[in-house]
CSV table of C-alpha atoms in Angstrom, one decimal:
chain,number,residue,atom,x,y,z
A,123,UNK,CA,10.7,33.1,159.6
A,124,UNK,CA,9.4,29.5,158.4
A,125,UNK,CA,7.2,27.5,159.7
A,126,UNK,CA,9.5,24.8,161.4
A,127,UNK,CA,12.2,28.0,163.2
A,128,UNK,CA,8.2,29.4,164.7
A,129,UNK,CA,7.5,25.1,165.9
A,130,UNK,CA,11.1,24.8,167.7
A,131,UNK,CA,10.7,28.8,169.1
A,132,UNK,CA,7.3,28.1,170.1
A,133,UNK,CA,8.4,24.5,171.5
A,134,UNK,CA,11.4,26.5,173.3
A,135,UNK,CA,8.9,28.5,175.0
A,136,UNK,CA,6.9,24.8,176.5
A,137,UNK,CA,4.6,24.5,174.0
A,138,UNK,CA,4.9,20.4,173.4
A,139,UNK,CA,2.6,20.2,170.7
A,140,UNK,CA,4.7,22.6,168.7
A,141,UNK,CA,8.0,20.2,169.6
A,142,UNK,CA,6.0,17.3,168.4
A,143,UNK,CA,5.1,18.7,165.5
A,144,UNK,CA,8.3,20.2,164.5
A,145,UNK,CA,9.9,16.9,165.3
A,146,UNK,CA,7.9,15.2,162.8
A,147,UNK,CA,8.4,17.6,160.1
A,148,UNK,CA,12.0,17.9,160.3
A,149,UNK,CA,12.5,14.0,160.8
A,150,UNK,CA,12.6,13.1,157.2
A,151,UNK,CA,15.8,15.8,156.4
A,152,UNK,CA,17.7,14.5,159.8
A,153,UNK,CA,17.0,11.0,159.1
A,154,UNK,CA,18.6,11.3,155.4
A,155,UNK,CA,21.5,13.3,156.5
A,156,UNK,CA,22.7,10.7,159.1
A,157,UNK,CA,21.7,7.5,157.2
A,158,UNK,CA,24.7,9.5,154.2
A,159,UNK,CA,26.8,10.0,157.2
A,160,UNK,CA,26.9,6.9,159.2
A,161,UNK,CA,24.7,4.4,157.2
A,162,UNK,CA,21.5,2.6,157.6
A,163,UNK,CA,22.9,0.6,160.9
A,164,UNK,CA,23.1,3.4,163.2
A,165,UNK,CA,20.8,5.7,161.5
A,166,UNK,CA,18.3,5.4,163.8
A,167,UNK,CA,19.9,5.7,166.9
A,168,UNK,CA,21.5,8.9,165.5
A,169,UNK,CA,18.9,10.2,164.7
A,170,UNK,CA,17.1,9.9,168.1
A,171,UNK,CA,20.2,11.1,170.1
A,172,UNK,CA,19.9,14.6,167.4
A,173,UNK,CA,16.8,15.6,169.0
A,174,UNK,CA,17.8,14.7,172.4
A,175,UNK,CA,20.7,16.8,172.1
A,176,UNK,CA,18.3,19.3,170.5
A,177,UNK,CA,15.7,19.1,173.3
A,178,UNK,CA,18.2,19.5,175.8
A,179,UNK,CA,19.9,22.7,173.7
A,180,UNK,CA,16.4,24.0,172.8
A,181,UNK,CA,16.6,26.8,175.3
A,182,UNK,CA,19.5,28.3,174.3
A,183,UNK,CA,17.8,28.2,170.5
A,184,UNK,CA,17.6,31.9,169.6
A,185,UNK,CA,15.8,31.4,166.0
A,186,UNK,CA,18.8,33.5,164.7
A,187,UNK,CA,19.8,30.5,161.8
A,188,UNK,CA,16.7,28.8,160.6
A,189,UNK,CA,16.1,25.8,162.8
A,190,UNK,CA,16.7,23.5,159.7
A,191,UNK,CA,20.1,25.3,159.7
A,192,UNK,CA,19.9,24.7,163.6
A,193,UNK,CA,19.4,20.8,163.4
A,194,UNK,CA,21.4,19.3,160.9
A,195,UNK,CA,24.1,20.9,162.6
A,196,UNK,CA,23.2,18.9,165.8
A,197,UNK,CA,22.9,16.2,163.7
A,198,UNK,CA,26.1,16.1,162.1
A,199,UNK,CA,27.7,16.5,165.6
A,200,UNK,CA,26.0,13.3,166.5
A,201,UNK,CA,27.2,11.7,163.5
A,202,UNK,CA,30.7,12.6,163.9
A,203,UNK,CA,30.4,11.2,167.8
A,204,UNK,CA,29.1,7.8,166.7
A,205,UNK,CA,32.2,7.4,164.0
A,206,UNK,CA,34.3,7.9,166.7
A,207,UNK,CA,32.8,5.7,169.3
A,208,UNK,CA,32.2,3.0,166.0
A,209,UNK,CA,36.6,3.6,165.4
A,210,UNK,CA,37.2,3.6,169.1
A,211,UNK,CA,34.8,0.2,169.8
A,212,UNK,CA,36.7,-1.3,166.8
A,213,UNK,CA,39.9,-0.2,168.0
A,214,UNK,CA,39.4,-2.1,171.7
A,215,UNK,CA,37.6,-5.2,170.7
A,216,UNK,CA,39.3,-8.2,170.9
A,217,UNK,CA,37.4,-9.8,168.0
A,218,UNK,CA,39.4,-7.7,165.5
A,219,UNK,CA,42.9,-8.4,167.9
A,220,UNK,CA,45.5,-10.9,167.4
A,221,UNK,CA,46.9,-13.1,170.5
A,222,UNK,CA,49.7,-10.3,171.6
A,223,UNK,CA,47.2,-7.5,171.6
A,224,UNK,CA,48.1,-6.8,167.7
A,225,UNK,CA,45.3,-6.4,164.8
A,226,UNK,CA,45.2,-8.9,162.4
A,227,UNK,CA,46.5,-8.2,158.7
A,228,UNK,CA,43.6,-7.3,156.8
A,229,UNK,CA,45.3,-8.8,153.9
A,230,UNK,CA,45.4,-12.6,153.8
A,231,UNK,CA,49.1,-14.3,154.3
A,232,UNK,CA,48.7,-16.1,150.8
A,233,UNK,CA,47.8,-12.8,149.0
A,234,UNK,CA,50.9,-11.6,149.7
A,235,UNK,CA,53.8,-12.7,147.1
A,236,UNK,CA,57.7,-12.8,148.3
A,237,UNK,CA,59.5,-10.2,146.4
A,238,UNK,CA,63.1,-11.6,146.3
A,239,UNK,CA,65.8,-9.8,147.9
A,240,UNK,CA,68.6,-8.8,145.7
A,241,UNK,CA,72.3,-10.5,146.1
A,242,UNK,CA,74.7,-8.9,148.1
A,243,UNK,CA,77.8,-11.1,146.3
């Protein structure tokens, strides 16, 4: 068993020093993984709601995966959740809306050259 699987089992069991210590020696690996997955913006706040989500699932940890194995999963969870709350914000504001509730083109009106329609005569 490695060293940070004994720190979460050991944290699992209330010892806080152990969950403050495996917290800082996993941060680096969870902090890489969601800065590739949902970029440099949001990476931080990812990465704090992963160990919430892994503090509040910690009891349930039986140590049977490595808890490396154990946390990026969280983690990439949490990253799929903030895409989808980024698409969904993106989808409702009304910023990125035209007047009748429609999106903007994305392309600009005079990038867009008339193709001519062929004669019906």
């Amino acid at each position: 068993m490695d060293e940070l699987t004994r720190l979460f089992l050991a944290a699992r069991d209330g010892d806080r020093t152990a969950l403050f210590h495996a917290v800082r020696s996993s941060q680096a690996d969870v902090w890489r993984l969601v800065v590739h997955l949902v970029g440099p913006n949001d990476a931080d706040d990812v990465t704090q709601d992963t160990y919430v989500r892994a503090w509040k699932a910690l009891p349930a940890f039986r140590g049977d995966s490595s808890a490396r194995t154990w946390l990026l999963a969280i983690a990439r969870r949490a990253c799929a959740d903030a895409v989808r709350r980024n698409v969904r914000r993106r989808r409702l504001d009304p910023e990125s809306r035209g007047a009748r509730g429609r999106r903007e083109p994305t392309v600009a009106p005079s990038a867009i050259t008339p193709v001519p329609m062929p004669s019906t005569h």
